[in-house]
Short mmCIF file of C-alpha atoms and ligand atoms in Angstrom, two decimals:
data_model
loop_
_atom_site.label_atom_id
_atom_site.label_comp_id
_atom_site.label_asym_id
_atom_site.label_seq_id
_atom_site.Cartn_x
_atom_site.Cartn_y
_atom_site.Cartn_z
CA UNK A 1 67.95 107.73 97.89
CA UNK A 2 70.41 105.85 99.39
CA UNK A 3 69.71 105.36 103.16
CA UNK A 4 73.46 105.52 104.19
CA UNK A 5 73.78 108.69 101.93
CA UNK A 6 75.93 111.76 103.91
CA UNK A 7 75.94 109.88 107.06
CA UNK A 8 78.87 109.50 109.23
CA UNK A 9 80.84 107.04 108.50
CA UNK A 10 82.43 104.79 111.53
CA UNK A 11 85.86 103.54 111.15
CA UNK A 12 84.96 99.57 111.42
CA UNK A 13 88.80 99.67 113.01
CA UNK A 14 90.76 101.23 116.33
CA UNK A 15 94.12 102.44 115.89
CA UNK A 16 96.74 100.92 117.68
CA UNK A 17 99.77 103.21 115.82
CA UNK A 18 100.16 106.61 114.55
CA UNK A 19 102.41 108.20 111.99
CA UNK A 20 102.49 112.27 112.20
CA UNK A 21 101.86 114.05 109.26
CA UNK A 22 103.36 117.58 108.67
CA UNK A 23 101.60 120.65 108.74
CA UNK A 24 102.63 122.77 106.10
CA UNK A 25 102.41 126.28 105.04
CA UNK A 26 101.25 127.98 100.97
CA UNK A 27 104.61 129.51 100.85
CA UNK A 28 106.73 126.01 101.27
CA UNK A 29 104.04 123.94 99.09
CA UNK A 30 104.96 126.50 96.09
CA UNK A 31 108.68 126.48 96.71
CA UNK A 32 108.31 122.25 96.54
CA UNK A 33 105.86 121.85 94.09
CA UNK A 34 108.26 124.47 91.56
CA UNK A 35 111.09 122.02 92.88
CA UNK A 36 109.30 118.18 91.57
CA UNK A 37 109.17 120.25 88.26
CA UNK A 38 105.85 120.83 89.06
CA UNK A 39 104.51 116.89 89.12
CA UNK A 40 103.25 115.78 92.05
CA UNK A 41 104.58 112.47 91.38
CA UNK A 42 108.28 113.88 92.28
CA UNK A 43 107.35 115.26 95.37
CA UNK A 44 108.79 114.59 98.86
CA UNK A 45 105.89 112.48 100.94
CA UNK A 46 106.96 114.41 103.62
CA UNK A 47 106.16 117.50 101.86
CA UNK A 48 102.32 116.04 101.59
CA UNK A 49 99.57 116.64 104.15
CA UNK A 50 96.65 114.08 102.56
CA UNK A 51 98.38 111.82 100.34
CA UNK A 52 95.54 110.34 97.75
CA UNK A 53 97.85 110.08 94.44
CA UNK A 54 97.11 106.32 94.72
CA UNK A 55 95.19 103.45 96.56
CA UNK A 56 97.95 101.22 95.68
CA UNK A 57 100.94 99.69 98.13
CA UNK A 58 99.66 102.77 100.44
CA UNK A 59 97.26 101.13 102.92
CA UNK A 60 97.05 100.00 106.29
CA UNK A 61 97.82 96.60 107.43
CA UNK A 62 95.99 94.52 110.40
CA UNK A 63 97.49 93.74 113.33
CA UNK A 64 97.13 90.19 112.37
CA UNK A 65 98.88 91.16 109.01
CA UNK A 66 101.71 92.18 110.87
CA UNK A 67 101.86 89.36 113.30
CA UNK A 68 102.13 87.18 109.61
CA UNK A 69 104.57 89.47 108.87
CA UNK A 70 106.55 88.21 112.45
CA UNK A 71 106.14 84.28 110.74
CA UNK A 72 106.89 84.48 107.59
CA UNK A 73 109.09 81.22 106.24
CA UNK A 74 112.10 82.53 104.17
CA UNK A 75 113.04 79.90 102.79
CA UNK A 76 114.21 79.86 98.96
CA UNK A 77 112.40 77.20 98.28
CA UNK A 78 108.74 75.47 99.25
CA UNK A 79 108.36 77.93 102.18
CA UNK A 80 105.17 77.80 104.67
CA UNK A 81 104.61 81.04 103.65
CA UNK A 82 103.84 80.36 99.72
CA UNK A 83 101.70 77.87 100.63
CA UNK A 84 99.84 79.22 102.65
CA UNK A 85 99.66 82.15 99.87
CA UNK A 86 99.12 79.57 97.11
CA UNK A 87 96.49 77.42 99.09
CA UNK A 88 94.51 81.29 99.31
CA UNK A 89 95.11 81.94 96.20
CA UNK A 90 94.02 78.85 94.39
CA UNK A 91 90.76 78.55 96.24
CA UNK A 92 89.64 82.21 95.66
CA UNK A 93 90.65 81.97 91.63
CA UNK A 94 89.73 78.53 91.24
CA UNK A 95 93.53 78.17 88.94
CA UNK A 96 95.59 75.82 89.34
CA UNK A 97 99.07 77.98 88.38
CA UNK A 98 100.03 80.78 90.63
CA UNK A 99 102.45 82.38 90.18
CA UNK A 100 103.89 85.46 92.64
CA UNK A 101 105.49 88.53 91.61
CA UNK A 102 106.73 91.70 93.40
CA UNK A 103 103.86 93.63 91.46
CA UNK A 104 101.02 93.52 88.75
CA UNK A 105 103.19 95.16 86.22
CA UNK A 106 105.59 92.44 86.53
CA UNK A 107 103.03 90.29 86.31
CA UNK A 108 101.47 91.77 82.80
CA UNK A 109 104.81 92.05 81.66
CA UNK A 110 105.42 87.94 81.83
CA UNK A 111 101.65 87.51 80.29
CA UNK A 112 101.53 89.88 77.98
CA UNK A 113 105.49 89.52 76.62
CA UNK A 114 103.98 85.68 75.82
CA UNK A 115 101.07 86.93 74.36
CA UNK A 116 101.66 89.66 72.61
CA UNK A 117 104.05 91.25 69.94
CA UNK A 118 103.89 92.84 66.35
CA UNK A 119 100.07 91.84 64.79
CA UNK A 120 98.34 91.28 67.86
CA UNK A 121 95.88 92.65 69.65
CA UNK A 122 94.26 93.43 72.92
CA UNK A 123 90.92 94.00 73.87
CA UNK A 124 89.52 96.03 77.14
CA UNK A 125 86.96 97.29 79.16
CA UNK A 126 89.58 99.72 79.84
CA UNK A 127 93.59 98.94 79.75
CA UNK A 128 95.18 100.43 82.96
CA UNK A 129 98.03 102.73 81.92
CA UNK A 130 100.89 100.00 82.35
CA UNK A 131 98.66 97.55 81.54
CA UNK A 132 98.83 99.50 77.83
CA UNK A 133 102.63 100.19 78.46
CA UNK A 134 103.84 96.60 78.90
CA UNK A 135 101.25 95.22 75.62
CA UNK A 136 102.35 98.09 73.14
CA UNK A 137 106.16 97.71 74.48
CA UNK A 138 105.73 94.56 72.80
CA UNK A 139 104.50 96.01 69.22
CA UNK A 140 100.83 94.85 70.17
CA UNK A 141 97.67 97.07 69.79
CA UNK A 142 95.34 97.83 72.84
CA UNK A 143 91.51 98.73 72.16
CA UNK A 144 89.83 100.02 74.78
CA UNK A 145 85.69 99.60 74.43
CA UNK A 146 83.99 100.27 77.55
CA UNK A 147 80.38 100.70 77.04
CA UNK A 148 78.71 103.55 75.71
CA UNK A 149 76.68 104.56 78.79
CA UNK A 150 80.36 105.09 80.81
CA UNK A 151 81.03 107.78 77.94
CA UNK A 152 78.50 109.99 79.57
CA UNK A 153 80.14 110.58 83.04
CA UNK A 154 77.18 111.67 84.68
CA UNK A 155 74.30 109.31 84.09
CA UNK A 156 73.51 107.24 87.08
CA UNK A 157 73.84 103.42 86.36
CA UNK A 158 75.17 100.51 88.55
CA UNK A 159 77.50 98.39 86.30
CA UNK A 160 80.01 101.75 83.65
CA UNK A 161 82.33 99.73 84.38
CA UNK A 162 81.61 96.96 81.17
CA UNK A 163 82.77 95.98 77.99
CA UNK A 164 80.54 96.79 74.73
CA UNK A 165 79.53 93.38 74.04
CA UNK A 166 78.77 94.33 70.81
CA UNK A 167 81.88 95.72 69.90
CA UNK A 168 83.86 93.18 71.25
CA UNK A 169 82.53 90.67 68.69
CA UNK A 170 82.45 93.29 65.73
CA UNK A 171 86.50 93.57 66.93
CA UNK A 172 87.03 90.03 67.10
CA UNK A 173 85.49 89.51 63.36
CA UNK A 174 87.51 92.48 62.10
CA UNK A 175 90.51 91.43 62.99
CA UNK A 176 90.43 87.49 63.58
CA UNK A 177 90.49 85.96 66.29
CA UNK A 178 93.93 84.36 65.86
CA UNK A 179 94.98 87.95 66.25
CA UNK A 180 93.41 88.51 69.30
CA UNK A 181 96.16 87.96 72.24
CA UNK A 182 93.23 88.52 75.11
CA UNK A 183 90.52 89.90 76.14
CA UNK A 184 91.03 91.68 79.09
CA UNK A 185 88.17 92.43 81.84
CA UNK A 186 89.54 95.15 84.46
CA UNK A 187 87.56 94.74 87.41
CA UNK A 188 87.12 97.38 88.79
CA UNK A 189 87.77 99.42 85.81
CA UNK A 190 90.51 101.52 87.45
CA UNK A 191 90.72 104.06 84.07
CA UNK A 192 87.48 104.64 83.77
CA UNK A 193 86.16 106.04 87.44
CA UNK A 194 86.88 103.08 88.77
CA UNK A 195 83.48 101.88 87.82
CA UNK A 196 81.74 98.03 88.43
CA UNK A 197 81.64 95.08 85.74
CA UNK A 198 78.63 93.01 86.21
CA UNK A 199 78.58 89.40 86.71
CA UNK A 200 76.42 89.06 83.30
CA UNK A 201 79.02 91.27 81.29
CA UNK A 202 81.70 88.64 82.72
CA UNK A 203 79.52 85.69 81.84
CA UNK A 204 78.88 87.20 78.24
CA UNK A 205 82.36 87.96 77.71
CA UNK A 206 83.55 84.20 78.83
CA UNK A 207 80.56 83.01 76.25
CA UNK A 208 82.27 85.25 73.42
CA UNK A 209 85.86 84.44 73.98
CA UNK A 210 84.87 80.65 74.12
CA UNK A 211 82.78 81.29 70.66
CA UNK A 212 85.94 82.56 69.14
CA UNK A 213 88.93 80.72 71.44
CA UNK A 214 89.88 83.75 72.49
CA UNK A 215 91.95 83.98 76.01
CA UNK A 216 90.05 85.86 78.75
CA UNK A 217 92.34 87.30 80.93
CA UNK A 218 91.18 89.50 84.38
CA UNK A 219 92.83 92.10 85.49
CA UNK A 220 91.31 92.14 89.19
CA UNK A 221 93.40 93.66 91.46
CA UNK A 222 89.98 95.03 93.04
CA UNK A 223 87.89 92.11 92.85
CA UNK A 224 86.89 92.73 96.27
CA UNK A 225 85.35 96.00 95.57
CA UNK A 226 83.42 94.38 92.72
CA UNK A 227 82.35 92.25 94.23
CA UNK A 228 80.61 94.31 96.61
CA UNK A 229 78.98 95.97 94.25
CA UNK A 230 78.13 93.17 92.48
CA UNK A 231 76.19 91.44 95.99
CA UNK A 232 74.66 95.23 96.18
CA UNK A 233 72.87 95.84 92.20
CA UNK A 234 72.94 92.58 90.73
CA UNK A 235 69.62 91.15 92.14
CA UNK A 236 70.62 87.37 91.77
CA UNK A 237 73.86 87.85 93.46
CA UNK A 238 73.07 89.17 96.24
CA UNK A 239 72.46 85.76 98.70
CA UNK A 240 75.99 85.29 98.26
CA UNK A 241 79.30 86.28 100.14
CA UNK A 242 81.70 89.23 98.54
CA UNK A 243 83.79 85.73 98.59
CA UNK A 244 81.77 83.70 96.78
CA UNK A 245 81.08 86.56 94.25
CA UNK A 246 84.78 87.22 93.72
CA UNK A 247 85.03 83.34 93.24
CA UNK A 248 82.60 82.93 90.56
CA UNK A 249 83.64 85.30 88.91
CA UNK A 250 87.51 84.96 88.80
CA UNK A 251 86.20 80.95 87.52
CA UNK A 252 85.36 82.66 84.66
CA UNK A 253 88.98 83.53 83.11
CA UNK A 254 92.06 81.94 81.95
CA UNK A 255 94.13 83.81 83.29
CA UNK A 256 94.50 86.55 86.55
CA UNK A 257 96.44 89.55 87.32
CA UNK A 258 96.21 90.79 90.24
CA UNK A 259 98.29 94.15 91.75
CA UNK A 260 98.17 92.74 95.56
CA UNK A 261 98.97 96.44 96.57
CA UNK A 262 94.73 96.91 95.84
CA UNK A 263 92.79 94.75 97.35
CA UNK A 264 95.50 92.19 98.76
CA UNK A 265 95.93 95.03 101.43
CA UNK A 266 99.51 94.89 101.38
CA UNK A 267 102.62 97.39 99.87
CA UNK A 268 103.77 94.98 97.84
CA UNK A 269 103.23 92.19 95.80
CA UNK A 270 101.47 90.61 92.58
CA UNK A 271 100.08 87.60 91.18
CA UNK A 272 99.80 86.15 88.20
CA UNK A 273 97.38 82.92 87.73
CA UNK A 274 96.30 80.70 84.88
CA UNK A 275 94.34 77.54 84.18
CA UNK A 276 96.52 76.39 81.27
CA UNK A 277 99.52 74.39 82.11
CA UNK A 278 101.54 74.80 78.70
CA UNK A 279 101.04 79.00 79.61
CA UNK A 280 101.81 78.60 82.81
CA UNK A 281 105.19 77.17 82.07
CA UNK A 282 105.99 79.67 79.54
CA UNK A 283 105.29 82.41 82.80
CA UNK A 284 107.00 80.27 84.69
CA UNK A 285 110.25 80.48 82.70
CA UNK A 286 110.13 84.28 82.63
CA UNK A 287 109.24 84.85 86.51
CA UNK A 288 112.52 82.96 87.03
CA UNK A 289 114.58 84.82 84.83
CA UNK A 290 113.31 88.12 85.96
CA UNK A 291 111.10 88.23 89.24
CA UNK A 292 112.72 84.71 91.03
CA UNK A 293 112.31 81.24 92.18
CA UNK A 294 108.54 79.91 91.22
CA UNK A 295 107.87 79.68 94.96
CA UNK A 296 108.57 83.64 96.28
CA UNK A 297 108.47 85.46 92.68
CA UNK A 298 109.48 88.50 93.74
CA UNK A 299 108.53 88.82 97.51
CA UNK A 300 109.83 87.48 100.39
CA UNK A 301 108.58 84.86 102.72
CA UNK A 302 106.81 87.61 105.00
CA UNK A 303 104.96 89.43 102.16
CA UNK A 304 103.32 86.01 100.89
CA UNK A 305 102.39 85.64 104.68
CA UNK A 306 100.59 89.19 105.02
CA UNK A 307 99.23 88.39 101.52
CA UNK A 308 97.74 85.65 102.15
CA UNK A 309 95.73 86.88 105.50
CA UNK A 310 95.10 90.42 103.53
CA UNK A 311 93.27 87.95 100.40
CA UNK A 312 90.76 86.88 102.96
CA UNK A 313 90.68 89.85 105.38
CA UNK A 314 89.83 92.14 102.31
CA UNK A 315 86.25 90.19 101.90
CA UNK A 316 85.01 91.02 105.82
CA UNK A 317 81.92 92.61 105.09
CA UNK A 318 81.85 95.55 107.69
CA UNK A 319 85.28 96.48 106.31
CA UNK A 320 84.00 96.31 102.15
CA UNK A 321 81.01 98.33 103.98
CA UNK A 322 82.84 101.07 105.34
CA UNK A 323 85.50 101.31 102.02
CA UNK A 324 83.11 101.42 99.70
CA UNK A 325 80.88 104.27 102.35
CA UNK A 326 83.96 106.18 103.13
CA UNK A 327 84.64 106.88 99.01
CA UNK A 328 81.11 107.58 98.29
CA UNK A 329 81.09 110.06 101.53
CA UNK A 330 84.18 112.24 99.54
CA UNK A 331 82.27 111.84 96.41
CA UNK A 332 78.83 112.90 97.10
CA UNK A 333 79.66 115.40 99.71
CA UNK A 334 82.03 116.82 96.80
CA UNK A 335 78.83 116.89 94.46
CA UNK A 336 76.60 118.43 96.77
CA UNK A 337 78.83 121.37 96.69
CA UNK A 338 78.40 121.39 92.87
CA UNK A 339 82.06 119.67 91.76
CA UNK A 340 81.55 117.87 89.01
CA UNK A 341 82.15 114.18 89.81
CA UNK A 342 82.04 111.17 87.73
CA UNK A 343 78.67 109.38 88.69
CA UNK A 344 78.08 107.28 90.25
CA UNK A 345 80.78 107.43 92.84
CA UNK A 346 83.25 104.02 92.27
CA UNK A 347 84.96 102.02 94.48
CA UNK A 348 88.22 103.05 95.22
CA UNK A 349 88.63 106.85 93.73
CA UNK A 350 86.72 109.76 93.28
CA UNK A 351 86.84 111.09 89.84
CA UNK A 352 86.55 114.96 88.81
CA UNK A 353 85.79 116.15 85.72
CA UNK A 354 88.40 119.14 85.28
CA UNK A 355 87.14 119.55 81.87
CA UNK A 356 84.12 120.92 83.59
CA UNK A 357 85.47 122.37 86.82
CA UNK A 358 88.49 124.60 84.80
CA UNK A 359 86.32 124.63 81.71
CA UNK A 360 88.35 127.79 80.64
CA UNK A 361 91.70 125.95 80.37
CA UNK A 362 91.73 124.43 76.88
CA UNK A 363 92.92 120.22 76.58
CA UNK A 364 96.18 121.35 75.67
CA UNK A 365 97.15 123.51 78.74
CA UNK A 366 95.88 120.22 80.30
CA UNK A 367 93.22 121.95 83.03
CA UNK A 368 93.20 118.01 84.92
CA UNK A 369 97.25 118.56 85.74
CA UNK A 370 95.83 122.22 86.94
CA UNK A 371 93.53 121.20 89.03
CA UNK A 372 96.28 118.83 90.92
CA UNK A 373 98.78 121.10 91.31
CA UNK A 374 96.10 123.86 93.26
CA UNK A 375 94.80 120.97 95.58
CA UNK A 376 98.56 120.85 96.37
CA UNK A 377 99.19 124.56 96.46
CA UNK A 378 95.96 125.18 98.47
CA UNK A 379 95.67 121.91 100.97
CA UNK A 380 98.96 119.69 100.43
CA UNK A 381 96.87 117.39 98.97
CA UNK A 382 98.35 114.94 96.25
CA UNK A 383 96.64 113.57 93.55
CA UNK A 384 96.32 112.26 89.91
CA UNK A 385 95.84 113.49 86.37
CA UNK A 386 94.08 110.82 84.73
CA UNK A 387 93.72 112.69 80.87
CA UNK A 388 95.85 114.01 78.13
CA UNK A 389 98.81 113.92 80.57
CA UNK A 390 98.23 110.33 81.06
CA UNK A 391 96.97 109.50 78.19
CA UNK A 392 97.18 111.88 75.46
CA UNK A 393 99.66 111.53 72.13
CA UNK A 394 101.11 113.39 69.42
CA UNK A 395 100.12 113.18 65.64
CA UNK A 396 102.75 113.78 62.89
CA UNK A 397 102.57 117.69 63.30
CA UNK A 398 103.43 117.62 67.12
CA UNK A 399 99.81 118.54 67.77
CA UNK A 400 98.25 117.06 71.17
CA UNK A 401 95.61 114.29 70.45
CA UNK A 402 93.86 114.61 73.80
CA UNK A 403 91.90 111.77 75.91
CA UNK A 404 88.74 111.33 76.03
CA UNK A 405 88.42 112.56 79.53
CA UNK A 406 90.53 115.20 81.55
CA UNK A 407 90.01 113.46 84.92
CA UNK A 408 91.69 113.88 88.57
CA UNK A 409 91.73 111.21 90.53
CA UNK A 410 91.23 110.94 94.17
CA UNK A 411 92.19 108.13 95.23
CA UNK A 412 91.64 106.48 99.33
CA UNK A 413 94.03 104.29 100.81
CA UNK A 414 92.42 101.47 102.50
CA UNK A 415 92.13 102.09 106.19
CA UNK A 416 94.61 104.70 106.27
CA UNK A 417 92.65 108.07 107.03
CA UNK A 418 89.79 109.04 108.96
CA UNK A 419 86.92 110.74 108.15
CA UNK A 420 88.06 114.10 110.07
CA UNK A 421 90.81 114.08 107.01
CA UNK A 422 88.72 113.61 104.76
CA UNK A 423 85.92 116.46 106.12
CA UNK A 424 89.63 118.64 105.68
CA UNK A 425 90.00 117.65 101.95
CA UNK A 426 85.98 118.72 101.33
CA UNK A 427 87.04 121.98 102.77
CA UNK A 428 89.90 122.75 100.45
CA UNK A 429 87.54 122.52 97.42
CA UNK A 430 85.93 125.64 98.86
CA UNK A 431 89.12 127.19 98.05
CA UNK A 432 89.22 125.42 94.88
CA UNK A 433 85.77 126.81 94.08
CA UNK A 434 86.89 130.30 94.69
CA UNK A 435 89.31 130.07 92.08
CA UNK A 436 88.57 128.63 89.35
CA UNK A 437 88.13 130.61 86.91
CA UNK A 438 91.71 132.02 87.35
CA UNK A 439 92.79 129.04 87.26
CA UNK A 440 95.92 128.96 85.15
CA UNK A 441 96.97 125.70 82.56
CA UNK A 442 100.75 124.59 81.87
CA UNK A 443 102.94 123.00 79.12
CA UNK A 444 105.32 120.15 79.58
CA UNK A 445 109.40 120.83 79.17
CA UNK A 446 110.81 117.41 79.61
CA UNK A 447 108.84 114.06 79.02
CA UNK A 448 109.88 110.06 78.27
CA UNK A 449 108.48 108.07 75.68
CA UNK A 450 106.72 105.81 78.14
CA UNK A 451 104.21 106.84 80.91
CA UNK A 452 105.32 110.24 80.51
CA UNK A 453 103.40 111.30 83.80
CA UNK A 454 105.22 109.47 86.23
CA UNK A 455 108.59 111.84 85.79
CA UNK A 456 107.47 114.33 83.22
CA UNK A 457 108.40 118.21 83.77
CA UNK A 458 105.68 121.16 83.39
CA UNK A 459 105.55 124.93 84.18
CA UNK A 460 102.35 127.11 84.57
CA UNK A 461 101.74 128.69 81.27
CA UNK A 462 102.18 132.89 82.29
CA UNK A 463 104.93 132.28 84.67
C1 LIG B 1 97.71 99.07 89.84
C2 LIG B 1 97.20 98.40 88.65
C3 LIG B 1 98.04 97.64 87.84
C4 LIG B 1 99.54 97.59 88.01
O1 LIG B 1 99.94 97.10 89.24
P1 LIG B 1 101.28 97.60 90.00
O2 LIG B 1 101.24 96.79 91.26
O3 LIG B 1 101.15 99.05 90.22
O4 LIG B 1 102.44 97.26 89.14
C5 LIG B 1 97.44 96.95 86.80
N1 LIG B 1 96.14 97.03 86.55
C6 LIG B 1 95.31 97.78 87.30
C7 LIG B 1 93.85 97.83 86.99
C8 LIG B 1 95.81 98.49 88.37
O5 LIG B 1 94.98 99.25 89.10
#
């Protein structure tokens, strides 16, 4: 047993300014949550008590984040502030192209517009949802082939987070590797609980793709995190730094994505980087036309500044210490009151399995999009559906082809709450526990044709 397991966790941080959250009552939350069509996603954040739809853009930044914020250089072009950014940037990647955007989407769309189109395809540990938007907006195919043992969402292993290695070749052969646009390692593997890649699934991976020349692309935008885990079960890394870790293994692609709203512990901002010069001036071409000059992308001279001390305040170790602690504390308190919780407990999110909690809502009355909307009702908590809402399509008939999982997804802003908010949230589950087998499912009325969730309409099922 972990010795740090149900402890109190200490705050490695003092806080030096507050932002008051509203109290609200049942009553309003039903009137606001019928309003956003019932998605939590349209909701006012006023109208939110704990706010864990996301880890992303939503954290806390350091005072000396905020004093770079004071000296940023914004100037058009060559500013202080991208170099300092780039000089970061380069050393912790080990690439020689950087390129900065105003987020990772903008970044996949620049890669993955070059890459991919009608014929090609991707391969993944797990694509991210608009990771899979952006590749099959351009007529490309994404596989996703995480390894068998993350299919079973309870067994207790260090590194669910990999690609079947075995598959990946058996893919590669099937469809040529000329086909292949990328390989692409998400790290962590946000989609699938947020779980680990080892070092030696990166290695084999770089070992297969140079076997085949197939472009290994990472997708790291919580490199940190992995990197602690990493130093923590991977016996022969563990006399090295988070840093060092994160280096090593970012060495090992062609290319990096990076959604600096994760572990660049800012609210905004994205990177793209990549070893080959011919790609890079492909990107290059597109960040101009879309994002901006090659030297602020799409951020000003003050975001590249808090960027740039974020990148290397991100690897302290008492602060990976207490981030990874304080999500394990939701997740295994939440277990040892018998929720059903994807296992082991990753590094940014806690994952429940609403399949199992609201076992009498079938896949189609989608009992994952249930369970979010009663942590609203009951605590004015926000989450995220990450199932057949997210991820689930149509066949010819209309029918629902579900996901594989009906997840929610609890997701911890870095440094933003406390552990008193969180001991809050582990009380509304009681609540959550009392009802669930009255729990009720709901259809959608209005949806786009692209990442439906994000402004999707539903209504409970016997309104
Ligand atoms: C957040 C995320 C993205 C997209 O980044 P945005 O900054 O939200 O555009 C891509 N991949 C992964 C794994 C992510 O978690």
């Amino acid at each position: 047993m972990d010795k740090n397991r149900l402890r109190t966790l200490t705050e490695p941080f003092k806080i030096k300014m507050v932002e008051p959250l509203k109290v609200t009552t049942e009553n309003y939350r039903e009137k606001t949550l019928k309003e956003a069509g019932y998605n939590t996603f349209l909701l006012k954040s006023k109208d939110v008590f704990i706010d864990l739809l996301t880890d992303s853009g939503t954290g806390a930044m350091s005072d000396k984040q905020w004093s770079g914020i004071m000296m940023g250089d914004e100037s058009y072009a060559g500013a202080r502030s991208w170099e300092h950014l780039e000089s970061v940037v380069k050393e912790l990647t080990g690439m020689p192209y950087i390129l900065p955007t105003h987020q990772g989407r903008a970044a996949e769309r620049i890669l993955y517009s070059i890459l991919g189109g009608k014929d090609k395809v991707f391969i993944s540990n797990t694509h991210f949802d608009t990771t899979r938007a952006n590749i099959e907006y351009t007529g490309a195919m994404a596989i996703d082939i995480v390894c068998e043992e993350a299919k079973d969402n309870q067994i207790d292993l260090p590194f669910k987070g990999n690609i079947d290695l075995l598959k990946l070749e058996e893919l590669i052969q099937q469809y040529g590797s000329v086909s292949i646009a990328a390989v692409i390692m998400t790290v962590t593997n946000n989609s699938s609980g947020g779980q680990p890649v080892s070092m030696a699934n990166m290695k084999a991976v770089r070992k297969i793709c140079d076997n085949h020349g197939v472009l290994m692309v990472i997708d790291g935008c919580r490199i940190a995190e992995n990197s602690y885990f990493v130093h923590h079960r991977e016996k022969e890394y563990s006399h090295l730094t988070y840093e060092e870790i994160a280096k090593e293994m970012l060495n090992l692609g062609d290319a990096f994505i990076m959604s600096a709203k994760k572990d660049g512990l800012v609210n905004m901002g994205g990177l793209l980087t990549v070893k080959d010069e011919a790609l890079s001036v492909k990107c290059k071409n597109m960040l101009i036309i879309s994002e901006g000059f090659t030297t602020y992308g799409g951020l000003s001279g003050r975001d590249m500044e808090a960027l740039a001390i974020g990148l290397k305040e991100v690897f302290d170790k008492d602060y990976l210490h207490y981030r990874i602690r304080s999500t394990a504390y939701l997740g295994e308190h939440l277990r040892a009151k018998g929720i059903p919780v994807v296992w082991p407990i990753g590094g940014h999110a806690v994952y429940i399995d609403a399949k199992k909690l609201y076992a009498n809502i079938p896949v189609n009355q989608y009992p994952g999009h249930a369970l979010v909307c009663d942590l609203y009702l009951k605590g004015g908590i926000r989450c995220v559906e990450i199932g057949s809402v997210m991820f689930g399509k149509y066949d010819e008939n209309g029918e629902l082809i579900p996901a594989a999982n009906e997840l929610v997804r609890l997701a911890i802003p870095r440094r933003v709450y406390t552990q008193s908010h969180i001991d809050f949230v582990l009380d509304v589950f009681d609540d959550i526990l009392e009802l669930t087998e009255k729990a009720e499912g709901y259809k959608i009325t209005y949806e786009p044709p692209f990442l439906r969730h994000f402004t999707a309409h539903f209504e409970p099922i016997n309104l």
